[in-house]
Short mmCIF file of C-alpha atoms and ligand atoms in Angstrom, two decimals:
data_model
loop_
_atom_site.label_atom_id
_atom_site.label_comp_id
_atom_site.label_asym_id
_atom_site.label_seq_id
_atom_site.Cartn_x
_atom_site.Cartn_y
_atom_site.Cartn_z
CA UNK G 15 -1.97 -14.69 -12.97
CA UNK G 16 1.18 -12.80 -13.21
CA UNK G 17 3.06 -12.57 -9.75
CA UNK G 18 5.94 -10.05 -9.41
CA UNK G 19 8.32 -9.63 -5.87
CA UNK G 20 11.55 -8.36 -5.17
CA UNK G 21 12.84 -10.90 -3.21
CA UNK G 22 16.21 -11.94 -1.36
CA UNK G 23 17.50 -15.35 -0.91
CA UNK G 24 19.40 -16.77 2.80
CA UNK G 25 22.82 -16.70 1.02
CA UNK G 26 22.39 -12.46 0.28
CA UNK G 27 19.68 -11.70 2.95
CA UNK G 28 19.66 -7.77 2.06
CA UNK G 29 20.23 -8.49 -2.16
CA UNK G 30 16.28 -7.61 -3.21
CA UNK G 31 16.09 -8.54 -6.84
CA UNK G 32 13.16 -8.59 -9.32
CA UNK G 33 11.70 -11.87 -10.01
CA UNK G 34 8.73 -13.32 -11.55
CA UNK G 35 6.77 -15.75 -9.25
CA UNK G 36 5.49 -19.13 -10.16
CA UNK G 37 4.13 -21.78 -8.26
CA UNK G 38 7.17 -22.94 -6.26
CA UNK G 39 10.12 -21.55 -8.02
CA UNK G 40 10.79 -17.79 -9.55
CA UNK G 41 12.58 -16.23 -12.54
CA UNK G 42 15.30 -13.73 -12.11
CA UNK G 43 14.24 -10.49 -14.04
CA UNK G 44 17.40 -8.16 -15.23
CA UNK G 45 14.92 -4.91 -14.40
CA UNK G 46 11.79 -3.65 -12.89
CA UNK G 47 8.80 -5.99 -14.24
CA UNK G 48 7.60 -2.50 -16.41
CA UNK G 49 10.60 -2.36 -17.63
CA UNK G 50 9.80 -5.22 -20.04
CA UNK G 51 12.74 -7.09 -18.52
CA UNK G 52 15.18 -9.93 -19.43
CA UNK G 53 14.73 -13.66 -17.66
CA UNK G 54 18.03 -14.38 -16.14
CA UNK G 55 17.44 -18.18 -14.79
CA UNK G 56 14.44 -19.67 -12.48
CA UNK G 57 15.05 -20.94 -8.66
CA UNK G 58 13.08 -22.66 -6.37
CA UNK G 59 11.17 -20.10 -4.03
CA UNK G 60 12.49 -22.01 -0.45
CA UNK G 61 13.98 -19.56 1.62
CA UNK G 62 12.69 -15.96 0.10
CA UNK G 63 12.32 -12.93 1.91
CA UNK G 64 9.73 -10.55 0.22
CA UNK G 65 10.81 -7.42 -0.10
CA UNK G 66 8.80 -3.78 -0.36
CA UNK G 67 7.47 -5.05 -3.72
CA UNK G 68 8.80 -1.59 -5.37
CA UNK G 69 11.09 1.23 -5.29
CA UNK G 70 8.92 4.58 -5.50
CA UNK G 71 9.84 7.52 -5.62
CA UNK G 72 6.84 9.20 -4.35
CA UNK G 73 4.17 7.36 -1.85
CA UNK G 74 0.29 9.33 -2.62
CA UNK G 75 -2.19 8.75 -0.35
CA UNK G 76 -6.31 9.81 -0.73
CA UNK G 77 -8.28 10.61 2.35
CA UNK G 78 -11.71 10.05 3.34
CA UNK G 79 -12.46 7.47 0.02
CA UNK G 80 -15.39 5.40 1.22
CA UNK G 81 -18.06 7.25 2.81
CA UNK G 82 -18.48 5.14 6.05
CA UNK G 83 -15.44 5.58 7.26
CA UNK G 84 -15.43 9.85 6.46
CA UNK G 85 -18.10 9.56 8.72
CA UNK G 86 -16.99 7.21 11.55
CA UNK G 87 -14.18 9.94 11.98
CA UNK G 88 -16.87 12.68 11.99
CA UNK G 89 -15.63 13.96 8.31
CA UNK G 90 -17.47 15.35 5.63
CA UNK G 91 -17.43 13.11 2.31
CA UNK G 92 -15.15 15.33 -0.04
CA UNK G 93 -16.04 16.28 -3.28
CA UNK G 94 -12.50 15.93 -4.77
CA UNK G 95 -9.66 13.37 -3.38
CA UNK G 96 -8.17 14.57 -0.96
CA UNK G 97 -4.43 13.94 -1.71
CA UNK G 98 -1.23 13.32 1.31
CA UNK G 99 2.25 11.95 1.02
CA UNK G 100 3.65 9.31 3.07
CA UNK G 101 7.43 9.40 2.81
CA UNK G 102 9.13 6.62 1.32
CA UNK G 103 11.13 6.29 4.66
CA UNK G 104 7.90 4.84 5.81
CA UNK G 105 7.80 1.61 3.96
CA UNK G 106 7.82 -1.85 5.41
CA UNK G 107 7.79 -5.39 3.92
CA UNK G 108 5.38 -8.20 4.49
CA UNK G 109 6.33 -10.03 7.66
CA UNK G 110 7.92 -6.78 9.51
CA UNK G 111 7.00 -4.79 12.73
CA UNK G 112 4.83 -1.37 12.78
CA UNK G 113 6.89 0.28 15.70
CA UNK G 114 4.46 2.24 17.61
CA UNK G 115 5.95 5.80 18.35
CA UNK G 116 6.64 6.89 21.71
CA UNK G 117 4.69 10.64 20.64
CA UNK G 118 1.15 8.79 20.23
CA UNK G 119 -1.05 7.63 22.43
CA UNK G 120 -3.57 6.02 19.30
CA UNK G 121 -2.12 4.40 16.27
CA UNK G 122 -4.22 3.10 14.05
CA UNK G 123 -4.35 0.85 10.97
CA UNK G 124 -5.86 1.56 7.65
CA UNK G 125 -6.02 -1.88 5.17
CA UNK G 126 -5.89 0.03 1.88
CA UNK G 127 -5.83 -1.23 -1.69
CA UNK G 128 -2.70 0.37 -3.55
CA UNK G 129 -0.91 0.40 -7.07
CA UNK G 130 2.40 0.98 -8.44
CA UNK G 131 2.47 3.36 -11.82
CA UNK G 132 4.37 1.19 -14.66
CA UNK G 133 4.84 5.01 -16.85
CA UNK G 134 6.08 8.28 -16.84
CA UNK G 135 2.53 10.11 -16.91
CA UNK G 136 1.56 14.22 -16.64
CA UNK G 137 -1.87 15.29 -16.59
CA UNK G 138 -3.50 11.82 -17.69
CA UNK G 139 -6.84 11.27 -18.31
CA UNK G 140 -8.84 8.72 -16.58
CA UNK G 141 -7.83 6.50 -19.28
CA UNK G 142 -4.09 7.17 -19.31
CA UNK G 143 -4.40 6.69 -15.71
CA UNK G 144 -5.78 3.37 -15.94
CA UNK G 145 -3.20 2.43 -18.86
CA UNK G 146 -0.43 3.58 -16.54
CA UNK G 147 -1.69 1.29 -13.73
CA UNK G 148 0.97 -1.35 -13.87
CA UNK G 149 -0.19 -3.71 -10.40
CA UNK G 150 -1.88 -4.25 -7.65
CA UNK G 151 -0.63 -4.68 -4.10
CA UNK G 152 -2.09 -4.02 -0.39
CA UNK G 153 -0.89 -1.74 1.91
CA UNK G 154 -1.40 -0.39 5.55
CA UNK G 155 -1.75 3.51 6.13
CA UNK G 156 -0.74 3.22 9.71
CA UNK G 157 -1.58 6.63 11.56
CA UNK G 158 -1.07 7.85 14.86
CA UNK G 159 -4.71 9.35 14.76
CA UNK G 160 -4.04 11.77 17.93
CA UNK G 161 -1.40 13.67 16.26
CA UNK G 162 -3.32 13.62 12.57
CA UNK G 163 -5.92 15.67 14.62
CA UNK G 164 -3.80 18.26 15.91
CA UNK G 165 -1.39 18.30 13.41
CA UNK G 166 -4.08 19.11 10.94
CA UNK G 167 -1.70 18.08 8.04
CA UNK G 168 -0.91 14.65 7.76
CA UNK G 169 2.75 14.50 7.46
CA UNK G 170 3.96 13.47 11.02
CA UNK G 171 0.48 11.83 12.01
CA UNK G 172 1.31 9.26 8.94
CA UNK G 173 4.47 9.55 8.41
CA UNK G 174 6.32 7.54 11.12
CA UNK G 175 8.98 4.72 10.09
CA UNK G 176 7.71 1.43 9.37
CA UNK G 177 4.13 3.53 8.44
CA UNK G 178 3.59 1.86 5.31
CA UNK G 179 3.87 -1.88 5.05
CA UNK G 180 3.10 -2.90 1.56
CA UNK G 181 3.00 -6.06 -0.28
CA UNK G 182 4.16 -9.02 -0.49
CA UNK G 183 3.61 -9.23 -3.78
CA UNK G 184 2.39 -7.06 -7.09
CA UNK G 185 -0.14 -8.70 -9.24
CA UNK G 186 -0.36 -7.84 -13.15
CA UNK G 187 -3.55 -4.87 -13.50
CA UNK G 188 -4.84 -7.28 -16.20
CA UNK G 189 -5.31 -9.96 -13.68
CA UNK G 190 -7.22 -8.17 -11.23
CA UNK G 191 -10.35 -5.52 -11.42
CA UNK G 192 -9.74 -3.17 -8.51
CA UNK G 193 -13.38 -2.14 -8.73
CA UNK G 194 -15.33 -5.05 -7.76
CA UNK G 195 -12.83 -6.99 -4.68
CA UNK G 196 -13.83 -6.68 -0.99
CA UNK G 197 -11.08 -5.74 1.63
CA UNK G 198 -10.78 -7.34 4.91
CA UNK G 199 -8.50 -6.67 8.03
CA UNK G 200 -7.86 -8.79 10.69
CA UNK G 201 -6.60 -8.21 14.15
CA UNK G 202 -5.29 -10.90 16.09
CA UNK G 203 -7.34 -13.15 14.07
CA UNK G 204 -10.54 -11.00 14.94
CA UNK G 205 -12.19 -9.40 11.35
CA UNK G 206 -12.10 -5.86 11.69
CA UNK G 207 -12.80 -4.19 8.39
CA UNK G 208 -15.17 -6.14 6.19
CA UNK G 209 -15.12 -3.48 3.24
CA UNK G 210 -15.71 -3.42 -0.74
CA UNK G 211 -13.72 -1.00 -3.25
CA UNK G 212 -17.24 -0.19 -5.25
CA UNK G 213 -17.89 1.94 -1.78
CA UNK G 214 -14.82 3.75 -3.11
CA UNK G 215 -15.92 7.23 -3.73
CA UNK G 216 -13.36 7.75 -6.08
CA UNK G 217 -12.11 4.88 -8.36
CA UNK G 218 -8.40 4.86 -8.62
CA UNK G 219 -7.97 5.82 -12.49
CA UNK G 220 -9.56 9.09 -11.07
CA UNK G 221 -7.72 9.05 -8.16
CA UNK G 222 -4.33 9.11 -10.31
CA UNK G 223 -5.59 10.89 -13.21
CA UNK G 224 -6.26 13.97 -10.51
CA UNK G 225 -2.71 13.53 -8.15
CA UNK G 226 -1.17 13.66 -12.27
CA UNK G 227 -2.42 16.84 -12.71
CA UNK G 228 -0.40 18.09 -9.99
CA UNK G 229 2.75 15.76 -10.24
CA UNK G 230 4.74 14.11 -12.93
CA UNK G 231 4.33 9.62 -11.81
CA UNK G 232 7.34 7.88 -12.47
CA UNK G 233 7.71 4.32 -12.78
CA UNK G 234 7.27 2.79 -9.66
CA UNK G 235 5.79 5.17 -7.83
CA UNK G 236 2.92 3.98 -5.42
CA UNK G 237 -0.61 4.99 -4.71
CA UNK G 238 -2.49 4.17 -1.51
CA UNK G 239 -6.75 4.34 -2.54
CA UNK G 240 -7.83 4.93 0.97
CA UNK G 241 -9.59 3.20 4.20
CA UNK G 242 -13.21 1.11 4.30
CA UNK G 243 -14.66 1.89 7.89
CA UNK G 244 -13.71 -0.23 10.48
CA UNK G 245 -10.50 1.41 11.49
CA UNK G 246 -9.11 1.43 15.62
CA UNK G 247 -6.31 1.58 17.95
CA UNK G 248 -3.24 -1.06 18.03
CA UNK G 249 -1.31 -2.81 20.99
CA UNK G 250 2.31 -3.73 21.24
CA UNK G 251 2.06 -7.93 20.17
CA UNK G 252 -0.67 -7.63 17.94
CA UNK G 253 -0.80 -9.09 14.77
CA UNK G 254 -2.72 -7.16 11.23
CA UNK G 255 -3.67 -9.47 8.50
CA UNK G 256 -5.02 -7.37 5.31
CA UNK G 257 -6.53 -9.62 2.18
CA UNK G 258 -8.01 -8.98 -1.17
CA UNK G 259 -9.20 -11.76 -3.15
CA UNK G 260 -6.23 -12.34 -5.87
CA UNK G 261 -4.08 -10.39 -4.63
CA UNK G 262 -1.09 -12.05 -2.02
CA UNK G 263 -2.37 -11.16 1.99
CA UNK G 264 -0.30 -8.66 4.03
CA UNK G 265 1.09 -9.36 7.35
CA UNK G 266 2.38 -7.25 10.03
CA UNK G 267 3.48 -7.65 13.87
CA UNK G 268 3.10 -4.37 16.06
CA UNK G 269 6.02 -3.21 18.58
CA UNK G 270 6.69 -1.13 21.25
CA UNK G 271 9.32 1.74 20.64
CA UNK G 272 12.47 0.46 22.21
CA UNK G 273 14.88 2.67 20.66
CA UNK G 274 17.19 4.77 23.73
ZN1 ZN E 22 -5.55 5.97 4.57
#
Protein backbone atom coordinates (compact mmCIF):
# COMPACT_ATOMS: atom_id res chain seq x y z
CA UNK A 1 0.00 0.00 0.00
CA UNK A 2 1.52 3.23 -0.86
CA UNK A 3 2.08 5.52 2.31
CA UNK A 4 2.89 9.24 1.75
CA UNK A 5 3.72 11.99 4.93
CA UNK A 6 5.43 15.08 5.18
CA UNK A 7 7.39 14.51 7.97
CA UNK A 8 10.22 16.29 10.14
CA UNK A 9 13.03 14.65 11.85
CA UNK A 10 14.44 15.79 15.86
CA UNK A 11 17.56 17.39 14.26
CA UNK A 12 15.04 20.09 11.99
CA UNK A 13 11.82 19.78 14.13
CA UNK A 14 9.85 22.45 11.85
CA UNK A 15 11.72 21.05 8.20
CA UNK A 16 8.32 19.03 6.82
CA UNK A 17 9.55 17.19 3.79
CA UNK A 18 7.83 14.69 1.44
CA UNK A 19 8.64 11.17 1.99
CA UNK A 20 7.44 7.86 1.03
CA UNK A 21 6.67 5.52 4.03
CA UNK A 22 7.73 1.97 4.41
CA UNK A 23 7.66 -0.28 7.12
CA UNK A 24 10.26 1.25 9.48
CA UNK A 25 12.26 3.56 7.39
CA UNK A 26 11.08 6.33 4.59
CA UNK A 27 12.36 7.73 1.27
CA UNK A 28 13.05 11.35 0.81
CA UNK A 29 10.88 12.58 -2.21
CA UNK A 30 12.39 15.88 -4.11
CA UNK A 31 8.42 17.06 -4.60
CA UNK A 32 4.86 16.54 -3.72
CA UNK A 33 4.09 12.61 -4.18
CA UNK A 34 1.72 13.88 -7.51
CA UNK A 35 4.33 15.45 -8.63
CA UNK A 36 5.85 12.14 -9.83
CA UNK A 37 8.86 12.95 -7.67
CA UNK A 38 12.60 12.04 -7.41
CA UNK A 39 13.88 9.48 -4.39
CA UNK A 40 16.54 11.37 -2.64
CA UNK A 41 17.86 8.56 0.01
CA UNK A 42 15.73 6.30 2.64
CA UNK A 43 16.01 6.80 6.68
CA UNK A 44 14.84 4.99 9.39
CA UNK A 45 11.34 6.41 10.58
CA UNK A 46 12.60 6.79 14.64
CA UNK A 47 11.94 10.11 15.69
CA UNK A 48 9.28 11.58 12.92
CA UNK A 49 6.88 14.13 13.46
CA UNK A 50 3.90 13.87 10.96
CA UNK A 51 3.11 16.77 9.53
CA UNK A 52 -0.45 18.20 7.89
CA UNK A 53 0.00 15.51 5.21
CA UNK A 54 -0.46 18.42 2.43
CA UNK A 55 -0.21 21.92 1.51
CA UNK A 56 -3.75 23.05 0.03
CA UNK A 57 -4.61 25.77 -1.15
CA UNK A 58 -8.24 25.58 -0.66
CA UNK A 59 -9.95 23.31 2.28
CA UNK A 60 -13.95 22.23 0.76
CA UNK A 61 -16.15 20.95 3.03
CA UNK A 62 -19.94 19.15 2.20
CA UNK A 63 -22.69 19.43 4.72
CA UNK A 64 -25.35 17.24 5.78
CA UNK A 65 -23.73 13.91 3.64
CA UNK A 66 -25.22 10.95 5.45
CA UNK A 67 -28.74 11.17 6.18
CA UNK A 68 -28.69 10.27 9.97
CA UNK A 69 -26.79 12.77 10.99
CA UNK A 70 -28.96 15.73 8.66
CA UNK A 71 -31.46 14.55 10.82
CA UNK A 72 -29.96 14.27 14.34
CA UNK A 73 -29.33 18.12 13.79
CA UNK A 74 -32.99 18.55 12.73
CA UNK A 75 -31.83 19.21 8.85
CA UNK A 76 -33.43 18.37 5.81
CA UNK A 77 -31.36 15.78 3.56
CA UNK A 78 -30.20 18.14 0.60
CA UNK A 79 -30.67 17.40 -2.78
CA UNK A 80 -27.29 18.84 -3.95
CA UNK A 81 -23.95 19.03 -1.65
CA UNK A 82 -23.99 21.52 0.18
CA UNK A 83 -20.48 23.08 -0.20
CA UNK A 84 -18.31 25.40 2.89
CA UNK A 85 -14.70 26.40 3.21
CA UNK A 86 -12.62 25.85 6.12
CA UNK A 87 -9.59 28.12 5.93
CA UNK A 88 -6.33 26.64 5.61
CA UNK A 89 -5.35 28.54 8.87
CA UNK A 90 -7.41 25.85 10.42
CA UNK A 91 -5.26 22.86 9.89
CA UNK A 92 -3.68 20.69 12.51
CA UNK A 93 -1.39 17.61 12.44
CA UNK A 94 -1.90 14.22 13.96
CA UNK A 95 -0.88 14.33 17.60
CA UNK A 96 -1.85 18.23 18.15
CA UNK A 97 -4.46 20.08 20.38
CA UNK A 98 -8.09 21.35 19.12
CA UNK A 99 -8.05 24.65 21.26
CA UNK A 100 -11.53 25.19 22.26
CA UNK A 101 -12.48 28.95 21.66
CA UNK A 102 -13.34 31.13 24.39
CA UNK A 103 -16.71 32.46 21.97
CA UNK A 104 -18.42 28.83 22.20
CA UNK A 105 -20.06 27.27 24.62
CA UNK A 106 -20.43 23.66 22.26
CA UNK A 107 -17.66 22.46 20.07
CA UNK A 108 -18.08 19.60 18.45
CA UNK A 109 -16.21 16.96 16.42
CA UNK A 110 -17.02 15.64 13.04
CA UNK A 111 -14.65 12.27 12.01
CA UNK A 112 -14.82 12.84 8.25
CA UNK A 113 -13.22 10.92 5.40
CA UNK A 114 -11.16 13.47 3.15
CA UNK A 115 -8.91 13.58 -0.09
CA UNK A 116 -6.26 15.62 -1.51
CA UNK A 117 -6.71 16.47 -5.52
CA UNK A 118 -3.33 15.19 -7.32
CA UNK A 119 -4.53 17.70 -10.76
CA UNK A 120 -5.36 20.89 -11.94
CA UNK A 121 -9.18 20.10 -12.76
CA UNK A 122 -12.29 22.66 -14.04
CA UNK A 123 -15.64 21.41 -14.47
CA UNK A 124 -14.76 17.52 -14.24
CA UNK A 125 -16.97 14.92 -14.68
CA UNK A 126 -17.57 12.31 -12.17
CA UNK A 127 -14.89 10.49 -13.84
CA UNK A 128 -12.27 13.24 -14.03
CA UNK A 129 -13.11 13.72 -10.52
CA UNK A 130 -12.32 10.34 -9.53
CA UNK A 131 -9.05 10.36 -11.83
CA UNK A 132 -8.03 13.55 -10.06
CA UNK A 133 -8.43 11.88 -6.62
CA UNK A 134 -4.82 11.47 -5.72
CA UNK A 135 -5.27 10.00 -1.65
CA UNK A 136 -6.97 9.36 1.07
CA UNK A 137 -6.59 10.80 4.55
CA UNK A 138 -9.00 11.46 7.73
CA UNK A 139 -9.86 14.54 9.04
CA UNK A 140 -11.88 16.28 11.91
CA UNK A 141 -14.45 19.14 11.00
CA UNK A 142 -14.34 20.55 14.45
CA UNK A 143 -17.34 23.11 14.89
CA UNK A 144 -18.39 25.27 17.51
CA UNK A 145 -22.10 24.17 16.78
CA UNK A 146 -23.66 27.28 18.85
CA UNK A 147 -22.21 29.81 16.65
CA UNK A 148 -22.83 27.57 13.20
CA UNK A 149 -26.53 28.12 14.29
CA UNK A 150 -26.58 31.69 14.58
CA UNK A 151 -24.08 32.46 12.29
CA UNK A 152 -26.08 30.75 9.63
CA UNK A 153 -22.92 30.58 7.38
CA UNK A 154 -20.33 28.42 8.40
CA UNK A 155 -17.25 30.43 8.26
CA UNK A 156 -16.56 31.40 11.97
CA UNK A 157 -18.67 28.37 13.43
CA UNK A 158 -15.86 26.07 11.54
CA UNK A 159 -13.37 28.04 11.01
CA UNK A 160 -11.42 28.42 14.31
CA UNK A 161 -7.50 27.62 14.45
CA UNK A 162 -6.53 24.20 14.98
CA UNK A 163 -10.32 23.34 13.26
CA UNK A 164 -9.08 20.89 10.96
CA UNK A 165 -6.73 18.19 12.11
CA UNK A 166 -5.94 15.97 9.24
CA UNK A 167 -3.83 13.03 8.69
CA UNK A 168 -1.22 11.47 9.62
CA UNK A 169 -0.77 10.04 6.63
CA UNK A 170 -2.14 9.98 2.72
CA UNK A 171 -2.75 6.63 1.28
CA UNK A 172 -2.46 6.03 -2.67
CA UNK A 173 -6.57 6.23 -4.16
CA UNK A 174 -5.62 2.88 -5.81
CA UNK A 175 -5.12 1.31 -2.49
CA UNK A 176 -8.22 2.20 -0.92
CA UNK A 177 -12.13 2.24 -2.14
CA UNK A 178 -13.64 5.19 -0.29
CA UNK A 179 -17.07 3.70 -0.95
CA UNK A 180 -17.25 0.63 0.98
CA UNK A 181 -14.91 1.56 4.61
CA UNK A 182 -16.76 2.24 7.91
CA UNK A 183 -15.71 5.34 10.04
CA UNK A 184 -15.37 5.26 13.69
CA UNK A 185 -14.66 8.02 16.39
CA UNK A 186 -13.61 7.57 19.66
CA UNK A 187 -13.76 9.74 22.68
CA UNK A 188 -11.68 9.08 25.51
CA UNK A 189 -11.59 5.59 24.42
CA UNK A 190 -15.55 5.52 24.37
CA UNK A 191 -16.89 4.69 20.40
CA UNK A 192 -18.86 7.49 19.42
CA UNK A 193 -19.55 7.38 15.72
CA UNK A 194 -19.84 3.88 14.35
CA UNK A 195 -20.56 5.05 10.62
CA UNK A 196 -20.12 3.62 6.89
CA UNK A 197 -19.27 5.90 3.70
CA UNK A 198 -22.06 3.82 1.47
CA UNK A 199 -24.58 6.01 3.89
CA UNK A 200 -22.81 8.83 2.05
CA UNK A 201 -25.46 10.59 0.17
CA UNK A 202 -23.15 11.85 -2.16
CA UNK A 203 -20.02 9.81 -3.18
CA UNK A 204 -16.98 11.95 -3.34
CA UNK A 205 -16.25 11.84 -7.29
CA UNK A 206 -19.67 13.72 -7.20
CA UNK A 207 -18.86 15.62 -4.45
CA UNK A 208 -15.68 17.09 -6.40
CA UNK A 209 -16.98 16.84 -9.78
CA UNK A 210 -19.86 19.50 -8.43
CA UNK A 211 -17.35 21.98 -5.99
CA UNK A 212 -15.21 21.84 -9.84
CA UNK A 213 -17.86 23.34 -11.45
CA UNK A 214 -17.59 26.25 -9.34
CA UNK A 215 -13.73 26.34 -8.65
CA UNK A 216 -10.58 25.55 -10.49
CA UNK A 217 -8.69 22.26 -7.80
CA UNK A 218 -5.17 22.59 -7.70
CA UNK A 219 -2.83 20.07 -6.66
CA UNK A 220 -3.09 19.55 -3.21
CA UNK A 221 -6.01 20.95 -2.42
CA UNK A 222 -8.22 19.02 0.20
CA UNK A 223 -11.77 17.85 0.41
CA UNK A 224 -13.58 17.02 3.64
CA UNK A 225 -16.82 14.29 2.53
CA UNK A 226 -18.86 15.08 5.55
CA UNK A 227 -20.07 13.64 9.16
CA UNK A 228 -21.84 9.94 9.94
CA UNK A 229 -24.28 10.66 12.96
CA UNK A 230 -22.97 10.39 16.17
CA UNK A 231 -21.55 13.83 16.57
CA UNK A 232 -21.44 15.85 20.42
CA UNK A 233 -19.84 18.31 22.59
CA UNK A 234 -15.95 18.21 23.71
CA UNK A 235 -14.15 18.91 27.15
CA UNK A 236 -10.81 20.47 27.79
CA UNK A 237 -8.43 16.88 28.35
CA UNK A 238 -10.25 14.83 26.11
CA UNK A 239 -8.78 12.76 23.71
CA UNK A 240 -10.54 12.04 19.66
CA UNK A 241 -9.37 8.96 17.96
CA UNK A 242 -10.85 8.82 14.19
CA UNK A 243 -10.06 5.34 12.09
CA UNK A 244 -10.80 3.98 8.71
CA UNK A 245 -9.74 0.62 7.88
CA UNK A 246 -6.40 1.20 5.63
CA UNK A 247 -6.05 4.31 6.10
CA UNK A 248 -3.38 5.61 9.20
CA UNK A 249 -5.85 6.64 12.58
CA UNK A 250 -6.06 10.33 13.59
CA UNK A 251 -5.36 11.59 16.96
CA UNK A 252 -6.14 14.70 18.69
CA UNK A 253 -5.96 16.15 22.43
CA UNK A 254 -8.59 19.00 23.24
CA UNK A 255 -7.51 22.34 25.21
CA UNK A 256 -8.75 25.05 26.94
CA UNK A 257 -8.10 28.60 25.36
CA UNK A 258 -5.24 29.98 27.36
CA UNK A 259 -4.17 32.65 25.15
CA UNK A 260 -4.23 36.47 27.28
ZN1 LIG B 1 -18.47 18.24 8.56
Amino acid sequence: MARYARLAFPEAPNDFRWYALHEDRADALDGAPWLSPATLGTRPLTGAIYGVPTTPSKIVCVGRNYAAHAKELGNEVPKEPLLFHKPVSSLLANGGTVILPRESERVEQEAELAFVVGHRIRRATREEARAAIFGYTVAFDITARDIQKKDVQFTRGKGFDTFCPVGPTLTAASAFAPDATTIRCWRNGELRQDGHTADMIFPVDVVLAYASQVMTFEPGDLILTGTPEGVGPLAAGDTLRLEVPGLDALTVEIGADREG
